Tab-separated table of C-alpha atoms in Angstrom:
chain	number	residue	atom	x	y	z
M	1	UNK	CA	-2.261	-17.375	-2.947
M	2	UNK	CA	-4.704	-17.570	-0.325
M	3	UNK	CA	-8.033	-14.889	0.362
M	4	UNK	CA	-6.873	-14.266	3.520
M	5	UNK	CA	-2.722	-13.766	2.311
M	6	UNK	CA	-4.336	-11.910	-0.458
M	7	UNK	CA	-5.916	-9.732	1.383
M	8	UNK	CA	-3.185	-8.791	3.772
M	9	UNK	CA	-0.644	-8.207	0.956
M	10	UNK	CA	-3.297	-6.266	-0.413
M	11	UNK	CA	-3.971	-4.033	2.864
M	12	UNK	CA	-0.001	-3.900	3.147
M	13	UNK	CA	0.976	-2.686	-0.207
M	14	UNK	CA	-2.460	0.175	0.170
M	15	UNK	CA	-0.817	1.507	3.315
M	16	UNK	CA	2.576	1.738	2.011
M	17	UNK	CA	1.469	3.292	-1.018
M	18	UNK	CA	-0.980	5.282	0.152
M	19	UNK	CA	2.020	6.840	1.989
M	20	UNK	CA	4.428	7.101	-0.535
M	21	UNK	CA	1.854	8.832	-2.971
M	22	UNK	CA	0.555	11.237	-0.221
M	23	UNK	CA	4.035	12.226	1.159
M	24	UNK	CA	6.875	11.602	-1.586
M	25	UNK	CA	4.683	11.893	-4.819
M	26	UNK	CA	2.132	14.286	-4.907
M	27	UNK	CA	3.710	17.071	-6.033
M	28	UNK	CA	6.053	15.539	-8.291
M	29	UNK	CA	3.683	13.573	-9.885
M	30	UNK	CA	1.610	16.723	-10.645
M	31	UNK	CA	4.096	18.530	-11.836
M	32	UNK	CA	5.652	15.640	-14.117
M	33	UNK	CA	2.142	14.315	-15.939
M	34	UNK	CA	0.343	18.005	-16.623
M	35	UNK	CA	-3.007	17.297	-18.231
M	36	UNK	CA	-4.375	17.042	-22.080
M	37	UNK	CA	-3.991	20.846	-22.456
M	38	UNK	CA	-5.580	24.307	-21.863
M	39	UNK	CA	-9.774	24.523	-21.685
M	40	UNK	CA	-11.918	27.805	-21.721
M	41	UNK	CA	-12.554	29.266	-18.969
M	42	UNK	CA	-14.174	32.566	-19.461
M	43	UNK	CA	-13.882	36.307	-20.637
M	44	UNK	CA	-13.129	39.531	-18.990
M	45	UNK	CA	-11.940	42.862	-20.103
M	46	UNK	CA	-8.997	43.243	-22.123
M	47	UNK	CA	-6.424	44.742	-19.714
M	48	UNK	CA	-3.141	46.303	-20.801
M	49	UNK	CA	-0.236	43.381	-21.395
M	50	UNK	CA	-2.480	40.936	-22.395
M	51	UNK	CA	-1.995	38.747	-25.212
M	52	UNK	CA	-3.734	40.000	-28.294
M	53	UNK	CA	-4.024	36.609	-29.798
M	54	UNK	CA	-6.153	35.907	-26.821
M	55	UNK	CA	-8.815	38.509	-27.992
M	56	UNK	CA	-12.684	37.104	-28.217
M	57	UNK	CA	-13.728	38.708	-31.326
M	58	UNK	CA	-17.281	37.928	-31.532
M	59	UNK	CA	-17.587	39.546	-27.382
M	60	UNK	CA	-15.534	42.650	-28.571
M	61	UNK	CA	-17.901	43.108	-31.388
M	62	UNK	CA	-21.214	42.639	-29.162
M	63	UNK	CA	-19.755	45.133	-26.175
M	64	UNK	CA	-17.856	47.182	-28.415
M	65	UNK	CA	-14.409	47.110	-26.380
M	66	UNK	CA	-12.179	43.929	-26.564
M	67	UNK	CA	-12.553	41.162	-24.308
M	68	UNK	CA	-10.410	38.117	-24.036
M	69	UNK	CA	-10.546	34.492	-23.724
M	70	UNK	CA	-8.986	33.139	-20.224
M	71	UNK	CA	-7.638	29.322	-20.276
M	72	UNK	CA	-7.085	26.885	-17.401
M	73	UNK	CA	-4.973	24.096	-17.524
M	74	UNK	CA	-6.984	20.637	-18.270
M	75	UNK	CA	-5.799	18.440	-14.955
M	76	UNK	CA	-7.410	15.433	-15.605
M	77	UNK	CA	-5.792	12.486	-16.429
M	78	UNK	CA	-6.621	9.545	-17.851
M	79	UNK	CA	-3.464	6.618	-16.243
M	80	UNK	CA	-2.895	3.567	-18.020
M	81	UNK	CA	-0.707	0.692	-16.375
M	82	UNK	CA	0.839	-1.350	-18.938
M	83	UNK	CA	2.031	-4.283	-16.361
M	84	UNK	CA	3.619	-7.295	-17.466
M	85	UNK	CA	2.430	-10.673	-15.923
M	86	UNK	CA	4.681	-12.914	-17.546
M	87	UNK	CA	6.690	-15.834	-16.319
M	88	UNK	CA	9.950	-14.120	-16.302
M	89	UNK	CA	8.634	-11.694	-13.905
M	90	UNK	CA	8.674	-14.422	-10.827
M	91	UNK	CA	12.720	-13.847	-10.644
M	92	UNK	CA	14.262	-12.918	-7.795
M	93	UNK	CA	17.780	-12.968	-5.873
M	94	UNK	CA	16.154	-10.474	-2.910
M	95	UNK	CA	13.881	-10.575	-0.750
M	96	UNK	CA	11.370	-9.105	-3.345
M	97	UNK	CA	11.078	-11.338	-6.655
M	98	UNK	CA	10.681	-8.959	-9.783
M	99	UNK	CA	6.981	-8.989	-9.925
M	100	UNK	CA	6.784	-7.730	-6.152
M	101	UNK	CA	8.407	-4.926	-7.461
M	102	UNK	CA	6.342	-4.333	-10.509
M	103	UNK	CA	3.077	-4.429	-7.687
M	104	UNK	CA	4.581	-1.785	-5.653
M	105	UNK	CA	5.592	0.593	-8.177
M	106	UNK	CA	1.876	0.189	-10.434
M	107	UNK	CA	0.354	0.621	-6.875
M	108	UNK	CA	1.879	3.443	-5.655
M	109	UNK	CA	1.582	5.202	-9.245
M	110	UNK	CA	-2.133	4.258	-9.102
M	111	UNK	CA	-2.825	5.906	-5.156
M	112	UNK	CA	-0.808	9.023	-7.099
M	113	UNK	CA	-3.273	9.176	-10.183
M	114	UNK	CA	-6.446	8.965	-8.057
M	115	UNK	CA	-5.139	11.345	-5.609
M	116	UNK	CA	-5.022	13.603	-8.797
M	117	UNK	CA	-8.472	13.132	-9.509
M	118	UNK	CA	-7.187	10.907	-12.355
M	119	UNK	CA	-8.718	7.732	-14.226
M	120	UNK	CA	-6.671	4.642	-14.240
M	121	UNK	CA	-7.087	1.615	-16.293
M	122	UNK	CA	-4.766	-1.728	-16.550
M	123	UNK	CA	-3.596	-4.106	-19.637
M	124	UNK	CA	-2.094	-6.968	-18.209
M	125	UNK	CA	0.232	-8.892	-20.565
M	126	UNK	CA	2.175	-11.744	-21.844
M	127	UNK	CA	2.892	-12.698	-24.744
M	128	UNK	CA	-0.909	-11.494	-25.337
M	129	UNK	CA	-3.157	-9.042	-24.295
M	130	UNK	CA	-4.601	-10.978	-20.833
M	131	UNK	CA	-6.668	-8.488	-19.381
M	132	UNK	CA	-8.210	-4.764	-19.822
M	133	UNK	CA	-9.651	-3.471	-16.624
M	134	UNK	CA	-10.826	0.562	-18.414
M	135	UNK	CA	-10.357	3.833	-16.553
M	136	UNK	CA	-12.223	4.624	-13.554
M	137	UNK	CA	-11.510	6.589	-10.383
M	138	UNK	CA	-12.168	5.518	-6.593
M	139	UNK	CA	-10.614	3.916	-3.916
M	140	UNK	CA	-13.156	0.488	-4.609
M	141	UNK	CA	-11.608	0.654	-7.660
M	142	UNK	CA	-7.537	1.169	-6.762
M	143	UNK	CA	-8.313	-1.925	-4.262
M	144	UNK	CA	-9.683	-3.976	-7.169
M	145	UNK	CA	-6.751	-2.976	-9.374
M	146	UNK	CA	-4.427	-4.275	-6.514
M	147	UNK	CA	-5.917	-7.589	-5.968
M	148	UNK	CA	-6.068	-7.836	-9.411
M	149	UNK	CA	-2.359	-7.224	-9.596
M	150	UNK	CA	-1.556	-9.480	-6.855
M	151	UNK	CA	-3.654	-12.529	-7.671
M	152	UNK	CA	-3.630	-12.439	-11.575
M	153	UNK	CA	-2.769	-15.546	-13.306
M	154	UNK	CA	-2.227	-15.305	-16.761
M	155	UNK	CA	-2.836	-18.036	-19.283
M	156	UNK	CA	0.748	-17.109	-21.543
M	157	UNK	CA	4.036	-17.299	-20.092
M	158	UNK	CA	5.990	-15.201	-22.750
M	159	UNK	CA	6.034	-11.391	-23.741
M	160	UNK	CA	4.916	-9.540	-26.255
M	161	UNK	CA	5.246	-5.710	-26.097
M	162	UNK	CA	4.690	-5.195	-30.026
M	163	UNK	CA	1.065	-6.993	-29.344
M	164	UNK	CA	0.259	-4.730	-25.619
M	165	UNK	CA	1.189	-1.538	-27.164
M	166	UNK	CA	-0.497	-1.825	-30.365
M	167	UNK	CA	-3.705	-3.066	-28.248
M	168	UNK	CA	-3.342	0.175	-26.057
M	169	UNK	CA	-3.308	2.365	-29.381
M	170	UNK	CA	-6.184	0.959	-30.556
M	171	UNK	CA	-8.045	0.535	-27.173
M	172	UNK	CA	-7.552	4.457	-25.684
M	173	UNK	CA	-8.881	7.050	-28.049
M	174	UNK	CA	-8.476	10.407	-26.092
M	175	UNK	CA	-4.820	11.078	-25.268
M	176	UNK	CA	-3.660	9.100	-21.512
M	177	UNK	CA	-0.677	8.980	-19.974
M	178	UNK	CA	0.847	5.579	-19.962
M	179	UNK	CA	3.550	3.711	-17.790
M	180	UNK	CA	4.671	0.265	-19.713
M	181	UNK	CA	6.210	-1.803	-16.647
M	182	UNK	CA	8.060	-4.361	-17.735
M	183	UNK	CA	11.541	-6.682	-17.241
M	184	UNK	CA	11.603	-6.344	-20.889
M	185	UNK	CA	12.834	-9.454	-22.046
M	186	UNK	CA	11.344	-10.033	-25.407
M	187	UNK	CA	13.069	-10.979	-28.479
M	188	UNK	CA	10.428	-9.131	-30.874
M	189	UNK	CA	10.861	-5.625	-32.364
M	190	UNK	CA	8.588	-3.594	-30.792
M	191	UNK	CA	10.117	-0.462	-32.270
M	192	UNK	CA	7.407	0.808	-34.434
M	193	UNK	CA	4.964	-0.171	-32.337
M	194	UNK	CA	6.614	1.673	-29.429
M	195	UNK	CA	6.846	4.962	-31.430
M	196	UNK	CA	3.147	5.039	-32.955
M	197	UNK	CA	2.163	4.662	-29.360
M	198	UNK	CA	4.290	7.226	-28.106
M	199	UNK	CA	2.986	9.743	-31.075
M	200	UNK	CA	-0.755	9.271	-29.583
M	201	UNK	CA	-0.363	9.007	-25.791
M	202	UNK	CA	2.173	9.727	-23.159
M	203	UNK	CA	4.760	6.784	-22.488
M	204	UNK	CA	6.630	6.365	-20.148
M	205	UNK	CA	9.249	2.956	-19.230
M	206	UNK	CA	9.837	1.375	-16.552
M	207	UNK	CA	12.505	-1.645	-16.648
M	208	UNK	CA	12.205	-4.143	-13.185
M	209	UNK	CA	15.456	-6.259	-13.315
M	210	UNK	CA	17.194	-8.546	-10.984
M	211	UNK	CA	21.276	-8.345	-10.949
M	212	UNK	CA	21.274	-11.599	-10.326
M	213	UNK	CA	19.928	-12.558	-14.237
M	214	UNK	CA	22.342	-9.702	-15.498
M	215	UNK	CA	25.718	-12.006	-15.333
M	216	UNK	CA	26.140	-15.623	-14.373
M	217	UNK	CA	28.295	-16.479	-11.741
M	218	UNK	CA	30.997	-19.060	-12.231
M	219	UNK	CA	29.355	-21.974	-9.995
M	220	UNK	CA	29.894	-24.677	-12.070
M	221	UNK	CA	27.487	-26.959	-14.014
M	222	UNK	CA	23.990	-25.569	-13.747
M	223	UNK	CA	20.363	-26.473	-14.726
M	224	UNK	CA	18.860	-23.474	-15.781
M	225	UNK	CA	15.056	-23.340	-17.263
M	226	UNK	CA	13.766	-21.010	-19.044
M	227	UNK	CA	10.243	-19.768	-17.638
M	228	UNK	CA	8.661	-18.275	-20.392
M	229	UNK	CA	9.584	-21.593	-23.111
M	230	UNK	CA	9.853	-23.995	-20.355
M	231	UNK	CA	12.813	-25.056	-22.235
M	232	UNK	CA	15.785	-26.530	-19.819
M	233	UNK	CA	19.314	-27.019	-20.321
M	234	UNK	CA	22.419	-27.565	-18.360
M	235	UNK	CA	25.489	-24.587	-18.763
M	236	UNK	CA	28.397	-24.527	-17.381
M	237	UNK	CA	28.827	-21.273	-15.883
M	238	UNK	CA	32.649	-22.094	-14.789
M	239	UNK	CA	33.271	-21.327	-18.694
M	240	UNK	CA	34.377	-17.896	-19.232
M	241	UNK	CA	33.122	-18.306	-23.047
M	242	UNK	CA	29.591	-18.874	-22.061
M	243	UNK	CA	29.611	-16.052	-19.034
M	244	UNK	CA	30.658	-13.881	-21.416
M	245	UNK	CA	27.990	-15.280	-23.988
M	246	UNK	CA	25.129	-14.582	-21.398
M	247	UNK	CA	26.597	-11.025	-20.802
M	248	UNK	CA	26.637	-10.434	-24.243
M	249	UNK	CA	23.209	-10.960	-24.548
M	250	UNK	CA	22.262	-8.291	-21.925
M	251	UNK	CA	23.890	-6.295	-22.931
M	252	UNK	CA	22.704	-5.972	-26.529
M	253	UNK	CA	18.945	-6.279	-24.794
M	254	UNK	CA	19.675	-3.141	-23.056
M	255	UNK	CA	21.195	-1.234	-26.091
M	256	UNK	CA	18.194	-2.422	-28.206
M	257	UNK	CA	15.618	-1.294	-25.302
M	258	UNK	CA	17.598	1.873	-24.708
M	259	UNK	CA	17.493	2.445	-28.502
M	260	UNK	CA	13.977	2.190	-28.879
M	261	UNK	CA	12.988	4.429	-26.007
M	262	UNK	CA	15.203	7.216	-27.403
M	263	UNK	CA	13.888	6.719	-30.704
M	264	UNK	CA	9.970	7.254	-29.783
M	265	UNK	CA	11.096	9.757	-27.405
M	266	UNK	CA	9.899	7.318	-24.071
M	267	UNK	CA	11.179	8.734	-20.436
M	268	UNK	CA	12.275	5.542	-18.812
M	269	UNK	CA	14.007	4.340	-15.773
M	270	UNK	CA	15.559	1.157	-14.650
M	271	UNK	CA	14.308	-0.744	-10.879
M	272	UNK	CA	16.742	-3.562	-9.760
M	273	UNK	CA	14.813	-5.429	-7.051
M	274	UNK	CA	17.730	-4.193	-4.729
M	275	UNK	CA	17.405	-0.252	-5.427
M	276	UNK	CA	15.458	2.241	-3.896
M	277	UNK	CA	12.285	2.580	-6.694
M	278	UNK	CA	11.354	5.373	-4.724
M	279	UNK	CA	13.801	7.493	-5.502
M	280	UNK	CA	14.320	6.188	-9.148
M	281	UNK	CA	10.498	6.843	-9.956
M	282	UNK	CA	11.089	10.353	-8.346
M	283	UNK	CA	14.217	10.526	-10.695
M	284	UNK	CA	11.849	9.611	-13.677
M	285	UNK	CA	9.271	12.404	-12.062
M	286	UNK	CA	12.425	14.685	-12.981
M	287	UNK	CA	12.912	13.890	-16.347
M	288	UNK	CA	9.709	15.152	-17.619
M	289	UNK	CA	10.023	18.671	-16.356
């Protein structure tokens, strides 16, 4: 991609954003991804109705009448985008190939973090870790995030999700909350590694599909490559044995993604690159009330 097309896509998908996370997000967002916790705040008088496990005992001993301790919610943040850069991502039957997608929905849950006052830090991935970009807040820094998003080009081709997450574990020590954006078309287990991550931090899925690669169409003989292999074969998609091979394995994909996010307790949401992500993202929002 050229500077100058980078830089307009960039501009474009800031303004659009910008919006969405200013006008449709804000509150949502808030209310969905609450903080680490509860931090002192300060004392004052024990007042009738208050909660006795609240009670400062060392400032009721030095006034001699009971004080307690007063808590405020912890709102910052610390965002990680999990986005997946690999080959399968450059799909698309719309307008919008999957990895537009996947740039809009990381960018418009990055303008909501920093409009937060949150951090928010990248790992891009294939069928490796490619990139860490750590937590930082700013504008300067949600632009460089975008470009980076944009204009990445990884060196692997496959994906990896066992790898990412177990990098992420290891990489974020305090507590963050996480979005793992991904088509997720891997043929590993990432189970375990799901779970552990999901113990530590905050996770939350979010599947970009096209419902073009969910079924083949009966079109007849058909060269089909593979993008993350590079392996290509001819099929013959008039065959209702092999259409219903190909659904098969989608199907069994989803049930084994489903199962996994259910099992480590992961809020997730589906994005064909023909729905409205706006309204499925605010539908994930939802979940986590």
């Amino acid at each position: 991609m050229e500077t100058t097309d980078l830089l307009k896509k960039v501009r474009h998908i800031e303004i659009k954003a910008r919006g969405l996370s200013r006008n449709i997000f804000a509150g949502e967002y808030h209310s969905a991804f609450k903080g680490r916790g509860m931090a002192f705040s300060e004392v004052r008088e024990y007042q009738y109705g208050d909660d006795m496990r609240d009670i400062d005992w060392n400032v009721t001993a030095r006034y001699n009448r009971p004080y307690i301790k007063i808590f405020e919610e912890e709102r910052e943040l610390t965002v990680m985008l999990l986005i997946d850069v690999s080959e399968s991502l450059g799909f698309g039957s719309q307008s919008l190939l999957k990895r537009d997608i996947v740039a809009e929905i990381a960018a418009t849950l990055a303008f909501s973090a920093i409009q937060n006052n949150d951090k928010i830090g990248v790992i891009f991935f294939t069928d490796k870790v490619e990139k860490f970009i750590p937590p930082k807040k700013g504008r300067k820094h949600i632009l460089y995030i975008i470009r980076e998003i944009l204009g990445f080009k990884p060196e692997g081709n496959g994906t990896d999700l066992n790898v990412t997450l177990r990098y992420m574990t290891n990489a974020i020590k305090k507590r963050c909350t996480a979005f793992l954006i991904s088509d997720f078309i891997d043929a590993g287990d990432y189970k375990q590694a799901l779970r552990i991550a999901a113990r530590k931090h905050d996770v939350a899925a979010i599947q970009v599909y096209d419902k073009l690669s969910t079924e083949l169409q009966p079109v007849g003989l058909m060269k089909v490559r593979d993008p993350e292999t590079g392996e290509e074969r001819w099929i013959n998609t008039s065959s209702k044995k092999v259409r219903d091979r190909y659904r098969s394995w989608w199907s069994d994909l989803q049930v084994s993604m489903n199962n996994a996010f259910r099992q480590s307790g992961v809020d997730s949401v589906s994005v064909s690159t023909e729905s409205d992500y706006v309204k499925l993202l605010l539908q994930l929002f939802k979940q986590r009330k």
